[in-house]
Coordinates of C-alpha atoms and ligand atoms in Angstrom, one line a residue:
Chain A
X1 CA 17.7 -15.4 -8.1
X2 CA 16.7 -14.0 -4.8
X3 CA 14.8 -16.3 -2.4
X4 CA 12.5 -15.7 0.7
X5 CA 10.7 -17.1 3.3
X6 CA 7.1 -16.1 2.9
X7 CA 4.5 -15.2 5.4
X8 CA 1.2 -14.9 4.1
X9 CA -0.6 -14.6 7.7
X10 CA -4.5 -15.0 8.2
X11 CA -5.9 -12.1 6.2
X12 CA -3.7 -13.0 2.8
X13 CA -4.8 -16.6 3.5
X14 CA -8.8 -15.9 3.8
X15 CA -10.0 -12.3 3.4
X16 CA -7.6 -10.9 1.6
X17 CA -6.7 -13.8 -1.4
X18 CA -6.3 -11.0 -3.8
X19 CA -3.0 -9.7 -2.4
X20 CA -1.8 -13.0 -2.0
X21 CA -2.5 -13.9 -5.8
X22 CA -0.9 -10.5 -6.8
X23 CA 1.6 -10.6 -4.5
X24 CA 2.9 -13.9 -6.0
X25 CA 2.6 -12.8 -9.3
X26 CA 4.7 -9.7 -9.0
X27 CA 7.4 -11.6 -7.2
X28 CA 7.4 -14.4 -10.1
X29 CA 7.7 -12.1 -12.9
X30 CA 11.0 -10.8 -11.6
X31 CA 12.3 -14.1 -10.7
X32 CA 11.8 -14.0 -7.0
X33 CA 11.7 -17.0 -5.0
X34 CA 9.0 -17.4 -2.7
X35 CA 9.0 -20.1 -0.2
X36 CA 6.0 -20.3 2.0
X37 CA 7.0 -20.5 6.3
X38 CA 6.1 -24.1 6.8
X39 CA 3.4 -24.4 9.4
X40 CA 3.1 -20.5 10.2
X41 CA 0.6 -19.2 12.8
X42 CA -1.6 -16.3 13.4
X43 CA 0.9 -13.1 14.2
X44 CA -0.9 -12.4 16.9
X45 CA -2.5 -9.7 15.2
X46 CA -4.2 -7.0 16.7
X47 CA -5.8 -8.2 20.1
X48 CA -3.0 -9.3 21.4
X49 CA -0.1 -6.6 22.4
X50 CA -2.8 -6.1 25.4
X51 CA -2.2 -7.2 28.6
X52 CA -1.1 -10.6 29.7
X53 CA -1.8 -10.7 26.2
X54 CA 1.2 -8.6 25.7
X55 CA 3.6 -11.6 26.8
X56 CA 1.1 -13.5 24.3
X57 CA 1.8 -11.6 20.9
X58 CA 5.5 -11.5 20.9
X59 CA 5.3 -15.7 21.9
X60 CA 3.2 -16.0 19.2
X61 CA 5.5 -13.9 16.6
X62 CA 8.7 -15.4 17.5
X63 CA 7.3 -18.7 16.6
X64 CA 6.9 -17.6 13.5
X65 CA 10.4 -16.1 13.4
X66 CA 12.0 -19.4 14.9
X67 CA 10.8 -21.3 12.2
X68 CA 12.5 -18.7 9.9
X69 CA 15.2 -19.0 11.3
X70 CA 15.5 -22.2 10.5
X71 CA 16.7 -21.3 6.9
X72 CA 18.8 -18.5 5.3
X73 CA 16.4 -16.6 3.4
X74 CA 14.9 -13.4 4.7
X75 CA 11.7 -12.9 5.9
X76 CA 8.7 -10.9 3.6
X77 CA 5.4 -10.2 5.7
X78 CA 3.1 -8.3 2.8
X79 CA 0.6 -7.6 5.6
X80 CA 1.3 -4.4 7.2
X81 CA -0.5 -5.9 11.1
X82 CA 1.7 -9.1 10.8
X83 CA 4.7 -7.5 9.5
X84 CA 4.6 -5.0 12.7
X85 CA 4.4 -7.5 15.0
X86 CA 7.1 -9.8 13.7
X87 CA 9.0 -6.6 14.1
X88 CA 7.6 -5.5 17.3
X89 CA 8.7 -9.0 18.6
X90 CA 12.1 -9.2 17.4
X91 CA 12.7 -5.7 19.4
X92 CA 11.3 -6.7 22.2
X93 CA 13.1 -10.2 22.5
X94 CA 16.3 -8.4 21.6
X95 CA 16.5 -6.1 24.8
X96 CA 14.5 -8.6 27.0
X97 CA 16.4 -11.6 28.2
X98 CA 13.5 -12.7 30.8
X99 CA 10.9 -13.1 27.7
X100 CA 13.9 -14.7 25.4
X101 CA 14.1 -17.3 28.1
X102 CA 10.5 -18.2 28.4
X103 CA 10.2 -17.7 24.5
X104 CA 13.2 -20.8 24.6
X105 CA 11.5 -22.4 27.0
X106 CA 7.8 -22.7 25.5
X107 CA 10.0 -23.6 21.9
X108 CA 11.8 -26.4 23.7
X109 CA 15.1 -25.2 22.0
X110 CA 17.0 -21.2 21.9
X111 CA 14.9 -19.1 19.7
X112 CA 16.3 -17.9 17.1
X113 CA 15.2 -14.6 16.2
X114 CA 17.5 -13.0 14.2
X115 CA 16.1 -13.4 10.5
X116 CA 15.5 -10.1 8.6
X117 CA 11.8 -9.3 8.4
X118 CA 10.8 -7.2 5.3
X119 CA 7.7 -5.1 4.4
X120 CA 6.7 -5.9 0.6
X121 CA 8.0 -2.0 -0.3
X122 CA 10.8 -2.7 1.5
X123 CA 11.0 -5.6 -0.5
X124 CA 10.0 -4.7 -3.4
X125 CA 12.2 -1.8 -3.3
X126 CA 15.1 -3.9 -3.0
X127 CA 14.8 -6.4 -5.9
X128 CA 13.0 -4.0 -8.2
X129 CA 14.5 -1.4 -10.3
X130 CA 11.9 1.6 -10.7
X131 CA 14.4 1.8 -14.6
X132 CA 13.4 -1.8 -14.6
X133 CA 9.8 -1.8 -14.0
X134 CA 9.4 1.5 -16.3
X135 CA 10.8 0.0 -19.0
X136 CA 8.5 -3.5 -18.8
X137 CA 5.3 -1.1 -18.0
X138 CA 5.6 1.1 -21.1
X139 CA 3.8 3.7 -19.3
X140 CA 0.3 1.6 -19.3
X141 CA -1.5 3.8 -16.3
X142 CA -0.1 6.8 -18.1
X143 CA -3.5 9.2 -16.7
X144 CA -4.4 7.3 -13.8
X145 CA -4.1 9.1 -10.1
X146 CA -2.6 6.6 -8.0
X147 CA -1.8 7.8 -4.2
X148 CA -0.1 5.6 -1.6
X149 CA -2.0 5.2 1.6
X150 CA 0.0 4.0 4.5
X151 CA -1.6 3.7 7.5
X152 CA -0.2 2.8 10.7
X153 CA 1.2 -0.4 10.8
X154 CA 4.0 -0.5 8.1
X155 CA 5.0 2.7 9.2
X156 CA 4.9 3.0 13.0
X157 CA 6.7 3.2 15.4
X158 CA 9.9 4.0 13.6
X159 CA 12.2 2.9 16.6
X160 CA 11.0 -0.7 15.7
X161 CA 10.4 -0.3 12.0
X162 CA 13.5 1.8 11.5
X163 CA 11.9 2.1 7.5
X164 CA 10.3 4.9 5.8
X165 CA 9.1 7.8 7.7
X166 CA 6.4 8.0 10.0
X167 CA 4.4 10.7 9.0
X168 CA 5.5 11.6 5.6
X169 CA 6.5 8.0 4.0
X170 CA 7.4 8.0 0.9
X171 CA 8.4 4.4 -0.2
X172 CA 5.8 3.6 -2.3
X173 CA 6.3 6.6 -4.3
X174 CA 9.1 5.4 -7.2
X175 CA 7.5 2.1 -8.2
X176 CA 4.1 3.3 -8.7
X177 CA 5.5 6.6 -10.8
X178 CA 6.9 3.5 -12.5
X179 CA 4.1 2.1 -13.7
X180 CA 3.7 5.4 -15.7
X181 CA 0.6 6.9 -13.3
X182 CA 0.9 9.7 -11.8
X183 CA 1.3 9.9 -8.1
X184 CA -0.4 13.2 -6.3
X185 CA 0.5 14.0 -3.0
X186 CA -2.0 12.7 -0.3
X187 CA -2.5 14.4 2.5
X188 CA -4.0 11.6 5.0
X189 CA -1.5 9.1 4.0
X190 CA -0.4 8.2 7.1
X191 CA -3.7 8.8 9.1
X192 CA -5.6 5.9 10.8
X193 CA -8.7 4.3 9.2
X194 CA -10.1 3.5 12.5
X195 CA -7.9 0.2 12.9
X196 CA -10.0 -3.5 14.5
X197 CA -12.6 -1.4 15.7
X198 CA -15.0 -2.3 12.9
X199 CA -16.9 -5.1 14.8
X200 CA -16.7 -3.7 18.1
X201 CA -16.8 0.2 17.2
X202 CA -18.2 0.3 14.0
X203 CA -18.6 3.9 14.1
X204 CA -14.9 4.6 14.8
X205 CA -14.2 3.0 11.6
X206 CA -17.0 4.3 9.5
X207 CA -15.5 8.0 10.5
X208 CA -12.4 7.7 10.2
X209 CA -12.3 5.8 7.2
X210 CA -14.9 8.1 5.3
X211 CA -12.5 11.1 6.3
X212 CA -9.7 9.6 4.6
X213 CA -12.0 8.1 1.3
X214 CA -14.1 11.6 1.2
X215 CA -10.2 13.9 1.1
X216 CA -9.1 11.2 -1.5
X217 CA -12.0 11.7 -3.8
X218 CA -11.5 15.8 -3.0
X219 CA -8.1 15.5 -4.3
X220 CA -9.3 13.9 -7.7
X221 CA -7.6 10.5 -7.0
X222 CA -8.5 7.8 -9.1
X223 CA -7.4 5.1 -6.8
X224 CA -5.6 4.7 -3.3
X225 CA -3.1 2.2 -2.9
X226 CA -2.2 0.3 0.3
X227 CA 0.1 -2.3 1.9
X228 CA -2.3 -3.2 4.4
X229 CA -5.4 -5.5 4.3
X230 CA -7.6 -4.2 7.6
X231 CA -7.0 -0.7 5.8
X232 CA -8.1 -2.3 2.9
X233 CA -11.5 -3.7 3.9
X234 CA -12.2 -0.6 6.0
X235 CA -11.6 1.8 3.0
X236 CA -12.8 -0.9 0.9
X237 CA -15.3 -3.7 2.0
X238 CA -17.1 -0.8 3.9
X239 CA -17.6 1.7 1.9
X240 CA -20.9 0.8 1.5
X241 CA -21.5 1.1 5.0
X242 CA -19.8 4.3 5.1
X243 CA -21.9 5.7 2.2
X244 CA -25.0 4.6 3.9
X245 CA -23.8 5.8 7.3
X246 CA -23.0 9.2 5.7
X247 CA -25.5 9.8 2.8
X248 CA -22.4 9.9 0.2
X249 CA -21.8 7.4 -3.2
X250 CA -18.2 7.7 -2.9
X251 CA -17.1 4.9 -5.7
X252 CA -12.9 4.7 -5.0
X253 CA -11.4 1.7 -5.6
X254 CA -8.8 0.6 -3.1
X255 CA -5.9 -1.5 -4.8
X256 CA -3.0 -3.5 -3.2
X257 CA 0.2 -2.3 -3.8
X258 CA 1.7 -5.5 -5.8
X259 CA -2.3 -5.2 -8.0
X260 CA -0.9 -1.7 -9.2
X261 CA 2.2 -3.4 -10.1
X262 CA 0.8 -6.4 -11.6
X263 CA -1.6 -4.2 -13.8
X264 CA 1.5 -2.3 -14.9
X265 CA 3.6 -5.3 -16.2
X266 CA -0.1 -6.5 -18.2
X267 CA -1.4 -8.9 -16.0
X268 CA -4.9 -9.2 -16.4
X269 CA -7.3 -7.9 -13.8
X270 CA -8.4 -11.6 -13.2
X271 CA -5.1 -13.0 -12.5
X272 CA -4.8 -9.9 -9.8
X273 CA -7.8 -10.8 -8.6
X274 CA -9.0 -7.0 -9.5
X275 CA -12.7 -8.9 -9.1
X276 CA -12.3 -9.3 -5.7
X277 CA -12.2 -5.6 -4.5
X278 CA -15.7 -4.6 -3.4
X279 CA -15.3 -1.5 -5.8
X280 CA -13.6 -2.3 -8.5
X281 CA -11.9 -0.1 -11.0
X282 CA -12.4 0.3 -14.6
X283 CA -9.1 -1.0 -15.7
X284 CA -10.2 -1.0 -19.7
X285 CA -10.7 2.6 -19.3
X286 CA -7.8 3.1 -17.5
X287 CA -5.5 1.2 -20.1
X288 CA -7.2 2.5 -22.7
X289 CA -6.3 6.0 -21.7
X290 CA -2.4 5.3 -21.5
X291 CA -2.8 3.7 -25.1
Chain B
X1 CA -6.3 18.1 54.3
X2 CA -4.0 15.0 55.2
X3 CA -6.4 13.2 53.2
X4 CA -5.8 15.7 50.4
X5 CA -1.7 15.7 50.6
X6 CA -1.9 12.0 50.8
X7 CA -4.1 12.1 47.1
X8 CA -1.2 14.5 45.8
X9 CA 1.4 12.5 46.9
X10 CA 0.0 9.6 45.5
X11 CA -1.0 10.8 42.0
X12 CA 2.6 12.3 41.9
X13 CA 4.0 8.9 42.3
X14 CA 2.0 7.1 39.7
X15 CA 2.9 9.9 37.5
X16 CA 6.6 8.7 38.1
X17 CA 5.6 5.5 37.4
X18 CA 4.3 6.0 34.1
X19 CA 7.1 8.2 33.1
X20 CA 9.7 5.9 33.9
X21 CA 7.7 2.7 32.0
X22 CA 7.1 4.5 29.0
X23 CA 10.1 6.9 29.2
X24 CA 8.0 10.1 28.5
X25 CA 8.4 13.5 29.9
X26 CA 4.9 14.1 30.4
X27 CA 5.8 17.8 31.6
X28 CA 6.7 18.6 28.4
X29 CA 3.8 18.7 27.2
X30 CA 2.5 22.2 25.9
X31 CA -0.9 21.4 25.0
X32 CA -1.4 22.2 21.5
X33 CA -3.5 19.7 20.9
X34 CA -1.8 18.4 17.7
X35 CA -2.6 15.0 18.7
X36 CA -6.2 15.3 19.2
X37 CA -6.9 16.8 16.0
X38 CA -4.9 13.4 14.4
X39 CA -6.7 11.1 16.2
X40 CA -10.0 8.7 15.1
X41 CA -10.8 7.2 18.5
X42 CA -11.6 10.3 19.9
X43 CA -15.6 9.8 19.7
X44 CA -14.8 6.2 22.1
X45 CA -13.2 8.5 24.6
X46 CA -14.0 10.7 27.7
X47 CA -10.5 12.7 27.1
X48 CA -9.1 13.5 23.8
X49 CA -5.5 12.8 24.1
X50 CA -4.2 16.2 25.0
X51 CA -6.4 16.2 27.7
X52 CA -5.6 12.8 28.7
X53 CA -1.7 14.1 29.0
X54 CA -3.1 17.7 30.9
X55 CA -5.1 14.8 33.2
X56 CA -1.6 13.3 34.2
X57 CA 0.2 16.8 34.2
X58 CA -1.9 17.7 37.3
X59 CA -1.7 14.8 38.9
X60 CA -5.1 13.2 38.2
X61 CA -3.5 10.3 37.2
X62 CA -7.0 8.3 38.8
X63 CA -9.4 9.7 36.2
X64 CA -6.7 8.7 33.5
X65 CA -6.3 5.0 34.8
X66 CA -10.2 4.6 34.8
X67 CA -11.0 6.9 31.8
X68 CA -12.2 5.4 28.6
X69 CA -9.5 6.6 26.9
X70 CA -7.1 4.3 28.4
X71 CA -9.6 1.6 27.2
X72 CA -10.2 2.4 23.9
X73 CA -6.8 3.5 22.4
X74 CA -5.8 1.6 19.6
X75 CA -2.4 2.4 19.4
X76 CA -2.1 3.6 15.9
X77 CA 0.8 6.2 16.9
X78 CA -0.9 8.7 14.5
X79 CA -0.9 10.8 17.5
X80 CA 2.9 9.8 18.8
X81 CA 4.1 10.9 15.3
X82 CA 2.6 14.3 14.8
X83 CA 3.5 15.6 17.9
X84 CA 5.7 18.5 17.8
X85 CA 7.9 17.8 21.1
X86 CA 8.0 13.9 20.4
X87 CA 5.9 12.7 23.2
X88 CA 5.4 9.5 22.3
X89 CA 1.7 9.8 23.6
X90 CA 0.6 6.2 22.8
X91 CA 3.0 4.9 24.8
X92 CA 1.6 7.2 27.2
X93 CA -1.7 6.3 27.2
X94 CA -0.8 2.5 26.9
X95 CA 1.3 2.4 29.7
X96 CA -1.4 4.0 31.9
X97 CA -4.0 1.8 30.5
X98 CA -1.2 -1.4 31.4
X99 CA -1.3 0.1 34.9
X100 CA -4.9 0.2 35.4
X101 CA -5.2 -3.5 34.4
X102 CA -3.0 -4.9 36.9
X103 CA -3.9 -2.8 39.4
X104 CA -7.7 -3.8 38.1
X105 CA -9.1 -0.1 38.3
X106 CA -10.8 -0.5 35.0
X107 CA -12.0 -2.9 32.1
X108 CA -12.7 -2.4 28.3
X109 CA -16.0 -2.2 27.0
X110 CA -17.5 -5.4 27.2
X111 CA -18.4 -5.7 23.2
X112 CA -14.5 -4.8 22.9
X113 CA -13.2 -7.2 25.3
X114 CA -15.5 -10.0 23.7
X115 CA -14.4 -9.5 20.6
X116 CA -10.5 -9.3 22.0
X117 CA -11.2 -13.3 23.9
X118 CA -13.0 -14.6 20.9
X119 CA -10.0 -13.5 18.7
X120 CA -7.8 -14.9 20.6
X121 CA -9.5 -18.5 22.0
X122 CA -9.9 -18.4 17.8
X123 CA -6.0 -18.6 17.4
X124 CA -5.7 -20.8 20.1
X125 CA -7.7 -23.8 18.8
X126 CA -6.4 -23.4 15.1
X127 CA -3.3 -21.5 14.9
X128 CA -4.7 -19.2 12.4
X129 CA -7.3 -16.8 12.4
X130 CA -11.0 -18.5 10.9
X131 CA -13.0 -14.7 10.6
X132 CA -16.1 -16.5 9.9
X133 CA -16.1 -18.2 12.7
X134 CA -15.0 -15.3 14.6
X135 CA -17.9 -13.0 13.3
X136 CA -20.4 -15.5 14.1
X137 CA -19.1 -16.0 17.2
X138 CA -19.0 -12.7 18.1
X139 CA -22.5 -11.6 16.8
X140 CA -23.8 -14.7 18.8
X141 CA -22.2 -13.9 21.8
X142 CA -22.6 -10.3 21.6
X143 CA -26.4 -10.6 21.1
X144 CA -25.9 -8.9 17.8
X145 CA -27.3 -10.9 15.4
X146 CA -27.0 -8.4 12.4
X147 CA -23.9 -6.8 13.4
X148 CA -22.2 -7.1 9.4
X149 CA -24.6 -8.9 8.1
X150 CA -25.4 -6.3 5.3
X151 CA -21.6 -7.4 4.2
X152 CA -22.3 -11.0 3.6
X153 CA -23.4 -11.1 0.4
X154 CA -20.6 -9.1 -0.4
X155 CA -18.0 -11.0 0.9
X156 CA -19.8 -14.2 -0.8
X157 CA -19.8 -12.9 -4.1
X158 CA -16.2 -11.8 -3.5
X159 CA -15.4 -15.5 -2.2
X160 CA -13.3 -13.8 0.6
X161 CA -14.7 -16.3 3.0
X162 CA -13.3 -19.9 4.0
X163 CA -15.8 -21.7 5.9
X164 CA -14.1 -24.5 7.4
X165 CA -11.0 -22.9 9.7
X166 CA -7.9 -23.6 8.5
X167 CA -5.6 -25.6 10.7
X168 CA -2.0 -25.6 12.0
X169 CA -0.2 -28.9 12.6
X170 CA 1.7 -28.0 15.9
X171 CA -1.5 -27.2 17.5
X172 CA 0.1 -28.6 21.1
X173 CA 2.8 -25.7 20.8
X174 CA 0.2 -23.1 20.4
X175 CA -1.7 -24.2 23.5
X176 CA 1.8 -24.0 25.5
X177 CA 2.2 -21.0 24.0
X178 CA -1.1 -19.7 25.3
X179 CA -0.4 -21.4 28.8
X180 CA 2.9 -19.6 29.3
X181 CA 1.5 -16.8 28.5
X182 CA -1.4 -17.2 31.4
X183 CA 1.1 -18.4 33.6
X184 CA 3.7 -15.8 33.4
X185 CA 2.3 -12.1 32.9
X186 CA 4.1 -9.1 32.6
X187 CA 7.5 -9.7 31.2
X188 CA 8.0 -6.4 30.0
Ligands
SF4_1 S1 0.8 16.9 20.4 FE1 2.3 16.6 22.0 S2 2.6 18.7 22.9 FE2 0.8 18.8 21.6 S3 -0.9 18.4 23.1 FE3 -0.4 16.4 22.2 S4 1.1 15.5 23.6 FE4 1.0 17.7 24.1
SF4_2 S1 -2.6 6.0 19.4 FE1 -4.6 6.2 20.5 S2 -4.7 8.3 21.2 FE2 -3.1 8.2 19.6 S3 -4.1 8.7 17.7 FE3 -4.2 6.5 17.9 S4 -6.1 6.0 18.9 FE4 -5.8 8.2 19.2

């Protein structure tokens, strides 16, 4: 049985409690071990890579990391923001000996840095058998349009991600034609939705995020699928805004990636916590059309 | 004319300076303006991003460090990975706006800088990020009151809202964390 350390980070723990849930779920149905990081801390998230702030993020990562590193099991970060910059400092305290020292010296012992920090495709990928999966999901969203959205952070930049590709990813792709849906092509899957602007900038997001739900819904997807929850809530939690903002009634659900898995081994939209998206999809309707 | 050899000569050598720290050949350059057409910020900044790069090319390098561009960049690397020569262009742009913050020739926004300290004295008292708090905070600060507000209902219903901040235990390690930090800018 594979084990992991798991590191939920703020938005899994709050916010985002649906991908958490899911996440869980998916990793207990193929006998994954998950071990919560003991007394983990914010990643540093987006705010911080700035400035003196910049000495701040990758402190505040390899805590994380050093706590890790404590134990043998790998690293899985399902949020795309904290997974980057776990990553982001592990490549930086690998070429920088100054900022490994103070990193030691703030610790109180050498930081250990080392542990392998995975993505939950990445993951995924690695313990899941699309053959596997097929066979448990009998073809159940037979009908549905699911496309992969990637964004930014899971993707970018590949020097320090060194997974997937960064315009044209592709990882998703076999575990969700897995689930029996069908997986179109999207054109803006690696496009920005307008990133931790929303509060500050709220137009930036409301753009670029409308640009990226308005091609979705042109391309006759039923649902996008993501790794990331700031991309979720701006595609998702704001679409509201953005049809007010833009005089549209766009209605496309915006699933996690481990909800489309869950809903293709039969979990029920409640134990995926399906009712927490702010547009929710008809799953009877979409099960009912596989059947 | 001194005067204007001296602002050529300087420009040129802040050019070299933000070549060598983000290892870009800004030269190389061609101006297609692939990575404007990627990028969402664009309507926060004075200079798309090819411009931005045809800015430095000339040896404007001032208007680049105090440009709005520098300031507002969120380093998605939408533009960095579309760009046919493989300029890494945020690296670009972040290095510039990295230079214009020591040297202090310009400041974010104020709404975005707010929301950047209240993030971040957020972490610092609990470890973990409490977005309520943080969205009251801000709109309080901020002076606006009903910045979001039209998504609280929402995000009620949705229960997708803790309202006591959740807490780490080694809260002393996160303040010396956040002290060292202070202390000792600019390990790059
Ligand atoms: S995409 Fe590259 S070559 Fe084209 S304008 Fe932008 S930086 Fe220049
Ligand atoms: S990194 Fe900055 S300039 Fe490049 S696309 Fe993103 S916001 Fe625009």
């Amino acid at each position: 049985m594979s084990k992991y350390a798991y590191f939920p980070g703020c938005s899994l723990a709050s916010s985002s409690m649906e991908y958490d849930t899911s996440f869980r779920l998916v990793a207990r149905e193929f006998g994954i071990e998950l071990q919560e990081l003991d007394d983990w801390n914010c990643c540093g998230a987006s705010p911080a890579p700035h400035h003196w702030v910049e000495v701040l993020g990758v402190l505040l990562a390899a805590r994380n990391l050093h706590i890790a590193g404590a134990g043998e099991a790998p690293l899985v970060a399902p949020c795309a923001g904290c997974y980057n910059r776990l990553k982001h400092a592990q490549y930086k305290l690998e070429r920088n000996q100054e900022l490994r020292r103070q990193t030691s010296e703030v610790l109180g012992e050498e930081v250990r840095y080392q542990t392998e920090v995975l993505n939950i495709v990445k993951m995924l990928n690695r313990e899941i058998k699309p053959g596997a999966l097929a066979e448990r999901a009998r073809e159940r969203l037979a009908g549905v349009r699911l496309a992969p959205y990637y964004g930014c952070l899971l993707v970018r930049p590949a020097e320090v991600i060194g997974y997937d590709d960064p315009r044209d990813p592709k990882k998703m792709e076999p575990l969700l034609r897995a689930t029996g849906a069908e997986v179109p092509h999207f054109a803006l899957k690696s496009e920005c939705c307008g990133s931790y602007m929303g509060l500050a900038r709220k137009e930036i997001v409301l753009r670029a995020s409308h640009r990226i739900i308005e091609a979705a819904v042109a391309a006759g997807i039923d649902a996008l699928v993501t790794a990331c929850p700031l991309c979720q809530q701006n595609l998702d939690l704001r679409q509201g805004q953005i049809n007010r903002a833009f005089g549209t009634s766009f209605r496309l659900p915006v699933l996690y990636f481990s909800q489309a898995i869950g809903l293709a081994l039969g979990a029920s939209p409640e134990e995926l916590g399906i009712d927490s998206l702010a547009v929710e999809p008809d799953v009877d309707r979409w099960l009912k059309g596989a059947a | 004319m001194i005067e204007a050899a001296k602002t050529i000569r300087a420009g040129e050598e802040m050019l070299a300076e933000i070549e060598r720290r983000s290892g870009q050949d800004v030269s190389s350059c061609y101006q297609c303006g692939t990575c404007s057409s990627t990028c969402t910020a664009t309507l926060a900044f004075d200079y798309p991003p090819h411009l931005f790069m045809r800015l430095l090319q000339l040896g404007l390098v001032e208007r680049a460090l105090a440009s709005r561009t520098a300031q507002m960049c969120y380093d998605c690397m939408t533009c960095s990975s579309r760009c046919p020569v493989g300029i890494d262009v945020a690296d670009v742009i972040e290095t510039t706006k990295n230079i214009a913050d020591e040297s202090g020739r310009s400041r974010p926004p104020k709404e975005v800088a707010l929301f950047r300290r209240l993030f971040l004295r957020n972490v610092c008292r609990h470890g973990r990020l409490h977005e309520a708090g943080l969205l009251a905070w801000y709109n309080i600060k901020s002076g606006q009151f009903f910045n979001d507000l039209s998504l609280v209902p929402l995000v009620l219903r949705k229960k997708k809202v803790h309202l006591v901040p959740p807490r780490i235990r080694q809260r002393r390690e996160l303040r010396r964390i956040f002290r060292q930090a202070k202390t000792k800018p600019g390990a790059k």
